[in-house]
XYZ file of N, CA and C in Angstrom:
180
model
N -0.739 -43.920 -1.111
C -1.005 -42.736 0.164
C 0.688 -41.562 1.494
N 1.568 -42.410 0.482
C 3.043 -41.224 0.327
C 2.830 -40.495 -0.378
N 2.032 -40.652 -1.506
C 2.394 -39.102 -2.593
C 1.689 -38.596 -2.124
N 0.398 -38.625 -1.664
C -1.297 -37.912 -1.092
C -0.166 -36.437 -0.205
N 0.065 -37.409 0.983
C 0.832 -36.662 1.951
C 2.102 -36.060 0.981
N 2.320 -36.439 0.962
C 3.321 -35.129 -0.464
C 3.522 -34.340 -0.848
N 1.532 -34.577 -1.998
C 1.396 -33.920 -2.147
C 0.967 -32.272 -2.085
N 0.354 -32.290 -0.793
C -0.777 -32.067 -0.081
C 0.790 -31.304 0.643
N 1.829 -31.995 1.218
C 2.839 -30.813 2.421
C 3.240 -30.101 1.436
N 3.577 -30.029 0.280
C 3.756 -29.257 -1.177
C 3.362 -27.666 -1.986
N 1.401 -28.341 -1.244
C 0.604 -27.553 -1.413
C 0.704 -26.622 -0.150
N 0.427 -26.814 0.828
C 0.534 -25.699 1.712
C 2.028 -24.915 1.849
N 3.022 -25.701 1.696
C 4.535 -24.960 1.764
C 4.331 -24.485 0.510
N 4.086 -24.176 -0.954
C 3.671 -23.151 -2.041
C 2.686 -21.988 -1.556
N 2.210 -21.810 -0.446
C 1.106 -21.549 -0.623
C 1.677 -20.351 0.406
N 2.361 -20.704 1.611
C 3.147 -20.173 2.537
C 3.150 -19.290 2.266
N 4.450 -19.905 0.915
C 5.909 -19.102 1.046
C 5.398 -18.089 -0.586
N 4.025 -18.255 -0.983
C 4.169 -17.203 -1.328
C 3.296 -15.860 -0.995
N 2.558 -16.772 0.344
C 1.798 -15.577 0.657
C 2.686 -14.596 1.164
N 4.901 -15.228 1.658
C 5.064 -14.108 2.213
C 6.103 -13.447 1.660
N 6.078 -13.540 -0.112
C 6.387 -12.719 -1.058
C 5.400 -11.532 -0.969
N 3.806 -11.403 -0.957
C 3.657 -10.934 -1.723
C 2.888 -10.939 0.043
N 3.402 -9.872 0.453
C 2.720 -9.728 1.932
C 1.606 -8.622 1.501
N 0.431 -7.974 1.735
C -0.603 -7.352 2.297
C -0.294 -6.371 1.782
N -0.791 -5.162 1.372
C 0.552 -4.193 0.785
C -0.480 -2.621 1.792
N -1.331 -3.045 1.837
C -3.001 -1.913 2.842
C -1.810 -1.994 4.440
N -2.208 -3.269 4.425
C -1.341 -3.615 6.146
C 0.167 -2.650 6.553
N 0.794 -2.940 5.539
C 1.594 -1.919 5.395
C 2.621 -0.758 5.171
N 1.549 0.023 5.131
C 1.668 1.409 4.476
C 1.519 2.087 5.197
N 2.530 3.387 5.360
C 2.330 4.058 6.415
C 1.092 5.574 6.009
N 0.281 5.910 6.707
C -0.446 7.181 6.981
C -0.074 8.779 6.162
N 0.012 8.563 5.000
C 0.563 10.034 4.271
C -0.109 11.512 5.468
N 0.609 11.996 5.437
C 0.352 13.126 6.199
C -0.700 14.485 5.414
N -1.143 14.947 6.196
C -1.408 16.165 5.239
C -2.007 17.113 3.741
N 0.147 17.210 4.403
C 0.858 17.997 3.669
C 1.427 17.189 2.511
N 1.470 16.259 2.385
C 2.931 14.957 1.742
C 0.853 15.517 0.438
N -0.170 14.644 0.784
C -1.553 14.217 0.307
C -1.601 15.912 -0.890
N -1.862 17.120 -0.302
C -1.230 18.254 -0.712
C -0.863 18.321 -1.874
N 1.153 18.569 -1.655
C 1.428 17.872 -2.311
C 0.927 16.804 -3.599
N 1.237 15.917 -3.223
C 1.012 14.796 -3.739
C -0.593 15.516 -5.440
N -1.617 16.429 -4.714
C -2.722 16.569 -5.623
C -2.012 17.726 -6.516
N -1.072 18.500 -5.481
C -0.740 19.619 -6.371
C -0.106 19.070 -8.235
N 0.829 18.272 -7.489
C 1.617 17.654 -8.504
C 0.837 16.818 -9.483
N -0.455 16.795 -9.348
C -0.894 15.775 -10.163
C -2.113 17.061 -11.316
N -2.131 17.985 -10.685
C -2.873 18.900 -11.057
C -4.682 19.094 -10.857
N -4.588 18.326 -9.303
C -6.410 18.586 -9.408
C -6.145 19.959 -8.315
N -5.457 20.338 -7.919
C -5.659 21.918 -6.918
C -4.748 22.751 -8.666
N -5.147 23.807 -8.264
C -4.220 24.420 -8.704
C -3.694 25.588 -6.450
N -2.280 26.229 -8.010
C -0.943 26.903 -6.181
C -1.942 28.072 -5.933
N -3.174 27.847 -6.093
C -4.336 29.116 -5.223
C -5.299 27.992 -4.439
N -5.076 27.296 -4.297
C -6.368 26.157 -3.865
C -5.108 25.566 -2.757
N -3.677 25.371 -3.292
C -2.948 24.763 -2.277
C -2.052 25.786 -1.587
N -2.593 27.125 -2.034
C -1.872 28.328 -0.428
C -3.079 27.806 0.264
N -3.679 28.685 0.360
C -5.485 28.954 1.207
C -5.260 27.428 2.133
N -5.002 25.783 0.918
C -4.994 24.530 2.031
C -3.635 24.412 3.272
N -2.480 25.131 2.406
C -1.390 24.950 3.112
C -1.815 26.058 4.273
N -2.231 27.252 4.334
C -2.216 27.877 5.543
C -3.537 26.646 6.675
N -3.945 26.181 6.222
C -5.565 26.052 7.378
C -4.326 24.706 7.551
N -3.798 23.861 7.454
C -3.305 22.547 7.773
C -1.727 22.597 8.806
N -1.393 23.972 8.308
C -0.665 24.717 9.374
C -1.056 25.274 10.254
């Protein structure tokens, strides 16, 4: 009886501490500003410099 309780307790402690080490990343992410998203798109090459300047003017 004691071994079963020990195994169950160990399982719950293991799951509890692994969840603390790996938090849900989506809930902790901050929202990116539109300017940051635009800069990232330009850095990746998704948009041209002309498009970047046009969108930047509309954002500001």
